[in-house]
PDB file of C-alpha atoms in Angstrom:
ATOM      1  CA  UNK Q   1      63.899  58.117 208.226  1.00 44.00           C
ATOM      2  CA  UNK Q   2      62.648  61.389 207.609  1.00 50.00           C
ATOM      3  CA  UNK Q   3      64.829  64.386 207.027  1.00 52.00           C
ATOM      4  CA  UNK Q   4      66.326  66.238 209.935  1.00 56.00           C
ATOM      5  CA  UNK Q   5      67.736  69.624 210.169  1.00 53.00           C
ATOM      6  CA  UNK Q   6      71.121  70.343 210.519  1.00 49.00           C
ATOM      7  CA  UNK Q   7      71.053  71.636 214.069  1.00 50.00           C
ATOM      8  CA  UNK Q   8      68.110  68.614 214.361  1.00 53.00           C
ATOM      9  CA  UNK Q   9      64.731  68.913 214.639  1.00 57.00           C
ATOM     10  CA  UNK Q  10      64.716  70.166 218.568  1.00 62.00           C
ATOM     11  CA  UNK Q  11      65.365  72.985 217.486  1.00 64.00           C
ATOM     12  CA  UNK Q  12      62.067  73.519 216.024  1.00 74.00           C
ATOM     13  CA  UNK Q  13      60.227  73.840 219.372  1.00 74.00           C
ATOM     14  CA  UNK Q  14      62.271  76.800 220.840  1.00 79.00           C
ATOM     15  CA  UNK Q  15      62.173  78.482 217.334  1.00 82.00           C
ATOM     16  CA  UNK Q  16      58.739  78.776 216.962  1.00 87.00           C
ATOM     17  CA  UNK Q  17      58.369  79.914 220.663  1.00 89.00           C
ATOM     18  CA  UNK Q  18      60.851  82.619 220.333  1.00 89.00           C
ATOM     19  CA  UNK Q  19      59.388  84.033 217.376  1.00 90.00           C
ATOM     20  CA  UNK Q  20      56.115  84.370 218.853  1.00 93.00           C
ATOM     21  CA  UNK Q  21      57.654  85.775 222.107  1.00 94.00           C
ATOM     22  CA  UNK Q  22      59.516  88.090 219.710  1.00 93.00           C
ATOM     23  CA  UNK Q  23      56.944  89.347 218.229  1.00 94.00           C
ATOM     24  CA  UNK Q  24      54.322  89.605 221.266  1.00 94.00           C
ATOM     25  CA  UNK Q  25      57.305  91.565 222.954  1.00 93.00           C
ATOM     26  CA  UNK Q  26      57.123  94.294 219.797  1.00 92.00           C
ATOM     27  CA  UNK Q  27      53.769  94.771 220.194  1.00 92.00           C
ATOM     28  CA  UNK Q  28      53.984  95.034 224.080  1.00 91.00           C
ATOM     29  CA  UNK Q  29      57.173  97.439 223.953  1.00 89.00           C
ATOM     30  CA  UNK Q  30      56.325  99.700 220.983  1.00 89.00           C
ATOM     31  CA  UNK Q  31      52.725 100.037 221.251  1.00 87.00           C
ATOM     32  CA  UNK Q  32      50.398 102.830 223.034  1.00 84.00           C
ATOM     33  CA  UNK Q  33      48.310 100.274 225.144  1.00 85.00           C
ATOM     34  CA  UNK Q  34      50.559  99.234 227.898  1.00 86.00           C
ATOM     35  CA  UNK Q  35      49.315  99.917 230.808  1.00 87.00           C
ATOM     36  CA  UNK Q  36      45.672 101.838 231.766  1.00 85.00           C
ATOM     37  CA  UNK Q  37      46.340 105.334 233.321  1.00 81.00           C
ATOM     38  CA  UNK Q  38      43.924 107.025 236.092  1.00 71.00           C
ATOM     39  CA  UNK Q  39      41.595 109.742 234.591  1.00 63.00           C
ATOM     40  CA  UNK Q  40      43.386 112.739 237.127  1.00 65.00           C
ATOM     41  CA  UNK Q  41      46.817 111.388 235.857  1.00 61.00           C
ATOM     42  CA  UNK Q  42      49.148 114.902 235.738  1.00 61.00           C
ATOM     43  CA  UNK Q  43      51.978 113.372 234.081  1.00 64.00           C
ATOM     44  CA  UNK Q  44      49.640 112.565 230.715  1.00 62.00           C
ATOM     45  CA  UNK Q  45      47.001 115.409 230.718  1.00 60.00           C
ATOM     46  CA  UNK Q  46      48.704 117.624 227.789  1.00 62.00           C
ATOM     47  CA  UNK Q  47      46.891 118.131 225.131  1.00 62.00           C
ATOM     48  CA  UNK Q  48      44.300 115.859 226.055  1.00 68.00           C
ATOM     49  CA  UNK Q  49      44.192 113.000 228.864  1.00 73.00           C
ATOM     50  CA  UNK Q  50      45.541 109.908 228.274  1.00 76.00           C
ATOM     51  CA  UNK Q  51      43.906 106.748 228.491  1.00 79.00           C
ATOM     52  CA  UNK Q  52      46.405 104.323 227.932  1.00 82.00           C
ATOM     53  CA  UNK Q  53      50.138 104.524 227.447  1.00 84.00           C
ATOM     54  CA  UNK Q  54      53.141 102.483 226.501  1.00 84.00           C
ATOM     55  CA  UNK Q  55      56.875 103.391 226.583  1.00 85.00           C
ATOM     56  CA  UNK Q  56      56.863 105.573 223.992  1.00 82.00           C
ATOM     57  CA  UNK Q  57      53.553 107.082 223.158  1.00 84.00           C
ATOM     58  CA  UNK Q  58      50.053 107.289 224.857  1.00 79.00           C
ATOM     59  CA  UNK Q  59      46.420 107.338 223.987  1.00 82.00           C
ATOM     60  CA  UNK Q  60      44.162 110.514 224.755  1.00 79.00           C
ATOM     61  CA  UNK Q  61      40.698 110.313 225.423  1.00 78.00           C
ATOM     62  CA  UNK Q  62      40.228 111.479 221.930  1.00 76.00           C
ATOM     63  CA  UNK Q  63      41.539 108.390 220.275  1.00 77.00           C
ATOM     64  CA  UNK Q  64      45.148 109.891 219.098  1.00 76.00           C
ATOM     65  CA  UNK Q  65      48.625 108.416 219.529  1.00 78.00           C
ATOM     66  CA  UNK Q  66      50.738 111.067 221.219  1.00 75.00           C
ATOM     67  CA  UNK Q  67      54.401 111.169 221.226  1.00 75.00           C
ATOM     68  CA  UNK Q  68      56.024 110.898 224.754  1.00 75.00           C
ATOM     69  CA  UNK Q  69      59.308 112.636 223.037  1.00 74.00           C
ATOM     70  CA  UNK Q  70      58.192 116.148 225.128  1.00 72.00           C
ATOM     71  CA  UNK Q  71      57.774 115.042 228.293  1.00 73.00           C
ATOM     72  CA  UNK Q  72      59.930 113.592 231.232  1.00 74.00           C
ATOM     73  CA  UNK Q  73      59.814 111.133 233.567  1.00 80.00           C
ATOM     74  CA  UNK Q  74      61.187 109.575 236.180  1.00 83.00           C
ATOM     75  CA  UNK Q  75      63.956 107.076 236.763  1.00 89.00           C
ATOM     76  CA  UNK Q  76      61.906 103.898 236.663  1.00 90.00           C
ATOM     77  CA  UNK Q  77      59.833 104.903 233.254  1.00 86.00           C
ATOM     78  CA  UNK Q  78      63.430 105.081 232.017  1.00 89.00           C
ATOM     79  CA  UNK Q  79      64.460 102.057 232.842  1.00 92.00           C
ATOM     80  CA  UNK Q  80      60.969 100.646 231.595  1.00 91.00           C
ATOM     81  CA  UNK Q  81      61.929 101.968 228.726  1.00 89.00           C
ATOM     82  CA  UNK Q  82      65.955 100.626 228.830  1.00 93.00           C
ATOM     83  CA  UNK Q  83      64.483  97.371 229.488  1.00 94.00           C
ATOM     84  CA  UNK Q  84      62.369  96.892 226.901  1.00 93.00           C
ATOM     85  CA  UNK Q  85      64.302  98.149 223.983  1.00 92.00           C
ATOM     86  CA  UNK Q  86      67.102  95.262 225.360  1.00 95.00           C
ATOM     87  CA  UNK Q  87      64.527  93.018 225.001  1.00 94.00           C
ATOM     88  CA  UNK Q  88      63.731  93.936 221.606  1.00 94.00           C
ATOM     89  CA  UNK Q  89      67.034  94.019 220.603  1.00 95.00           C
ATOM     90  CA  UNK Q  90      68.468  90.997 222.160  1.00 95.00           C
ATOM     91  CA  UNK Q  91      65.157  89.225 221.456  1.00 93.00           C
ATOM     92  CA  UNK Q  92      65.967  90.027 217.462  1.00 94.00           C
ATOM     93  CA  UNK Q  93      69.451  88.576 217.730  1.00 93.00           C
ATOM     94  CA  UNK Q  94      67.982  85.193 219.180  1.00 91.00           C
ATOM     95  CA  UNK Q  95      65.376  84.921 216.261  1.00 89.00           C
ATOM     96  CA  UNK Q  96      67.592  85.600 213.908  1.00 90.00           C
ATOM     97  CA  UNK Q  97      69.927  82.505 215.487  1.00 88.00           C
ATOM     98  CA  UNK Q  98      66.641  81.113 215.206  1.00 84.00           C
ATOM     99  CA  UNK Q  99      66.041  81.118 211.587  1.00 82.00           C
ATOM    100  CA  UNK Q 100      69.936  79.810 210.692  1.00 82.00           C
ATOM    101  CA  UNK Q 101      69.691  77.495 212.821  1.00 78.00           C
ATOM    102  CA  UNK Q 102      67.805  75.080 210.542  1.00 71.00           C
ATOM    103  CA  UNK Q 103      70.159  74.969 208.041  1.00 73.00           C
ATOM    104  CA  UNK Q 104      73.460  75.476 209.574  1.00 75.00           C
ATOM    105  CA  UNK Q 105      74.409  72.989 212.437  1.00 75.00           C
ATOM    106  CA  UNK Q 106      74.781  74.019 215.996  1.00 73.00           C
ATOM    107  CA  UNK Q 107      76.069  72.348 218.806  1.00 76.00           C
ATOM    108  CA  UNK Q 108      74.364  72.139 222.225  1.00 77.00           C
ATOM    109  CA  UNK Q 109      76.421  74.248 223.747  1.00 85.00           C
ATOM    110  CA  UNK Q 110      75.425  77.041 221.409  1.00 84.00           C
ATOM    111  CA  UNK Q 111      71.660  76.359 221.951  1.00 82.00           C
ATOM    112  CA  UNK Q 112      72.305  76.258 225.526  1.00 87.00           C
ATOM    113  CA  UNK Q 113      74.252  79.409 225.399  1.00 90.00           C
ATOM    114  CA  UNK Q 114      70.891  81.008 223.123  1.00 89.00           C
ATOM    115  CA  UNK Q 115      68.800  79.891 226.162  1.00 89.00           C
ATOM    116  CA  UNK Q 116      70.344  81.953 228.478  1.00 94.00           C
ATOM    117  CA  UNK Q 117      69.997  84.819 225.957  1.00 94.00           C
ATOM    118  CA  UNK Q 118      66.203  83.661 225.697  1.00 92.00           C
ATOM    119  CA  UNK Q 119      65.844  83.971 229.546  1.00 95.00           C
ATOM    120  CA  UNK Q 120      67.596  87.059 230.045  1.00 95.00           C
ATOM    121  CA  UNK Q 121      64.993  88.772 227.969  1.00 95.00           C
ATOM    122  CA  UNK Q 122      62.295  86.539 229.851  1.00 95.00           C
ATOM    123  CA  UNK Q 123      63.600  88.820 232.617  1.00 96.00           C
ATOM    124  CA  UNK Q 124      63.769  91.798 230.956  1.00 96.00           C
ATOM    125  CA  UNK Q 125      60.758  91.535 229.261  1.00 95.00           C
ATOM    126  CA  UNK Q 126      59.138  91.044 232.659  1.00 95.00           C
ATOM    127  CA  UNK Q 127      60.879  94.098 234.241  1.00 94.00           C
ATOM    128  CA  UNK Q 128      59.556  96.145 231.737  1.00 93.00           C
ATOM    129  CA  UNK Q 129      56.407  96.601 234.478  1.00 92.00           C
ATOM    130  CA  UNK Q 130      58.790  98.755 236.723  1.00 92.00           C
ATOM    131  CA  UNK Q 131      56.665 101.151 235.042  1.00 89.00           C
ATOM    132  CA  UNK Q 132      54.169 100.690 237.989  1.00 89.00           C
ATOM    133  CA  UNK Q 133      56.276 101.813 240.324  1.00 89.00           C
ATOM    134  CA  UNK Q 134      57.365 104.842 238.469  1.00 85.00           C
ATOM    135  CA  UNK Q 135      55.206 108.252 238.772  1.00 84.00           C
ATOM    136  CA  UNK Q 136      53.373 107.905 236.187  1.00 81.00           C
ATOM    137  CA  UNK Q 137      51.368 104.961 238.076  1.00 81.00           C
ATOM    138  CA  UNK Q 138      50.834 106.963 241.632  1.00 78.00           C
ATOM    139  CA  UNK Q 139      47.641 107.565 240.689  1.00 74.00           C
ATOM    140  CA  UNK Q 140      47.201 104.213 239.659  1.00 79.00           C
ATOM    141  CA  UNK Q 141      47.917 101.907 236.523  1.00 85.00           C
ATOM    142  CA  UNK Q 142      45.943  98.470 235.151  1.00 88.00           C
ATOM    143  CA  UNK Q 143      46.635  96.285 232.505  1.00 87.00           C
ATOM    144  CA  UNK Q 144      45.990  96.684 229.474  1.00 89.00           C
ATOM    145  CA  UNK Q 145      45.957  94.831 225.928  1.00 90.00           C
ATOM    146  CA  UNK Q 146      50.200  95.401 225.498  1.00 91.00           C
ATOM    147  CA  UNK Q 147      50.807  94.519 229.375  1.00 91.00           C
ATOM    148  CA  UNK Q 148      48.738  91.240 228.740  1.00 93.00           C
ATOM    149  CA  UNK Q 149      51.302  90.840 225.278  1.00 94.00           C
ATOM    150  CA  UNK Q 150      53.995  91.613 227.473  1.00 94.00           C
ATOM    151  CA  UNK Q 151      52.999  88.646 230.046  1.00 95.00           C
ATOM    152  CA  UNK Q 152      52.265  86.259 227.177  1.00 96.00           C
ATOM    153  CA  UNK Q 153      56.148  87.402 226.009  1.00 95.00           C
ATOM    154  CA  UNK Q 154      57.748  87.141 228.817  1.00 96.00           C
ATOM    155  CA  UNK Q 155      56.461  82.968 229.628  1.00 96.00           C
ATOM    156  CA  UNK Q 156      57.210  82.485 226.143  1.00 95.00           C
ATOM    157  CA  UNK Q 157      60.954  83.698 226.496  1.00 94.00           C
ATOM    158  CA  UNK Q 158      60.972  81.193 229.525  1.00 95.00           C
ATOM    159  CA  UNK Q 159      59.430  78.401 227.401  1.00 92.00           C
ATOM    160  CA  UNK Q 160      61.702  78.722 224.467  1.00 90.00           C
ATOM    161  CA  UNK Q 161      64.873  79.335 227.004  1.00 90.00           C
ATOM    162  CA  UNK Q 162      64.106  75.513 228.314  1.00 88.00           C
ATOM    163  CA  UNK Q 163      63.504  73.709 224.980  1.00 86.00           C
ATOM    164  CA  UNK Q 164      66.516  75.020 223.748  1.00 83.00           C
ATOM    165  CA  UNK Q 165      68.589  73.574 226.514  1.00 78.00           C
ATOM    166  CA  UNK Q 166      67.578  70.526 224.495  1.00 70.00           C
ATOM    167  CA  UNK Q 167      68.444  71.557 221.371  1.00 64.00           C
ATOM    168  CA  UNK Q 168      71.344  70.974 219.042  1.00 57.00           C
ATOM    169  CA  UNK Q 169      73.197  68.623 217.451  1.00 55.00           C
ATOM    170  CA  UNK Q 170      76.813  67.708 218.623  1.00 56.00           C
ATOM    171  CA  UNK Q 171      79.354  66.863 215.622  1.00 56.00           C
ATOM    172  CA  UNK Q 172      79.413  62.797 216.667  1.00 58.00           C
ATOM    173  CA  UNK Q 173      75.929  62.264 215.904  1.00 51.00           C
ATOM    174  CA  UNK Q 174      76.219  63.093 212.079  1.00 50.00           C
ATOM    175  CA  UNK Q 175      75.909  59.474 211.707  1.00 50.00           C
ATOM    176  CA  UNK Q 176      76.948  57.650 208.404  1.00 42.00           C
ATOM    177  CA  UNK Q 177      80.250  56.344 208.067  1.00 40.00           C
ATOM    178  CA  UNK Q 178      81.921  57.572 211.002  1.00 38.00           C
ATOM    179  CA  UNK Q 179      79.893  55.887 213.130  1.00 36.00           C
ATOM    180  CA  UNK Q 180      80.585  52.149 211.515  1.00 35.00           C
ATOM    181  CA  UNK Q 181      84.440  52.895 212.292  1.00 34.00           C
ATOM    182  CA  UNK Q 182      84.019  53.729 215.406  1.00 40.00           C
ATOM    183  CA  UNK Q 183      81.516  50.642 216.768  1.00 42.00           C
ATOM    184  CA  UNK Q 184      84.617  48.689 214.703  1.00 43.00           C
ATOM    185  CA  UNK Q 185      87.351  50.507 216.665  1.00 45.00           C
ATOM    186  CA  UNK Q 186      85.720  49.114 219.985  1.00 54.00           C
ATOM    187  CA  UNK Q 187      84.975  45.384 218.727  1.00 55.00           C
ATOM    188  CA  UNK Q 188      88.660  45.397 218.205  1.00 54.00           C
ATOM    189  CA  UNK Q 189      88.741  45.502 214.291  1.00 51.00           C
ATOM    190  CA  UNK Q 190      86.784  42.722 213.568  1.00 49.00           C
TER     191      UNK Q 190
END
């Protein structure tokens, strides 16, 4: 029998999903490339028009990043913005579970418990395109390369958040010993 790990080796399947939703969801949330913005867009036009923004920082038809620090915007970029940085930091916490969870043994309650964590930032994740309905979009918005990361992030979340349901490894199946005195506690002792 080949090795297992000590959480077993379900736990495989939402690891590697949650890492790759992890990191699709920094480059969704962090980048300039979110969404496409309108050419007559007022809210982006200083220095130079945007083409593209994210939460943070937008790109001007000139090709530079440009800080969003200066400007302000409404109450749904905000909570774009709220949303996603959850999801970043929520989505670390579950990768990180993630990575000990190989070598130090969970039960499936804890897995199931990390699933829920996994599918709250499934939602968040997917919230983060408030952002449409915000100002910013009026004149309107398309996808672009970090809103298609951010789609691919959020059905990952949702993928890994139902594996890990699976996951785990309660303390009776350890196997050896324990389990021979048990099967000869019900045969009676024989």
């Amino acid at each position: 029998m080949p090795p297992s790990l000590k959480s077993g080796n379900l736990c495989c399947g939402p690891a590697l999903f949650s890492t790759a939703a992890f990191i699709l969801s920094l480059f969704a949330n962090t980048r300039c490339n979110l969404m496409t913005v309108s050419v007559t867009d007022p809210v982006f036009s200083w220095p130079f028009q945007a083409t593209s923004f994210g939460l943070y920082c937008y790109t001007a038809q000139n090709g530079v990043f440009y800080d969003t620090r200066d400007l302000t915007f409404d109450s749904k970029f905000e909570a774009s913005r709220a949303l996603g940085t959850t999801t970043m930091a929520l989505g670390f916490c579950v990768w990180l579970f993630y990575l000990f969870a190989g070598c130090c043994r969970f039960g499936p309650l804890t897995f199931r418990i990390v699933g829920f964590f996994c599918f709250c930032c499934c939602i968040f994740q997917s919230l983060v395109f408030l952002v449409k309905k915000s100002e910013v979009c009026e004149g309107g918005c398309g996808l672009d390369t970090g809103g298609n990361c951010a789609i691919a992030a959020a059905v990952l979340w949702f993928v890994s958040s139902s594996m890990s349901c699976a996951a785990g490894k309660a303390p009776e199946e350890e196997g050896g010993s324990g389990d021979v005195v048990e099967e000869d506690a019900e045969k009676g002792g024989e």
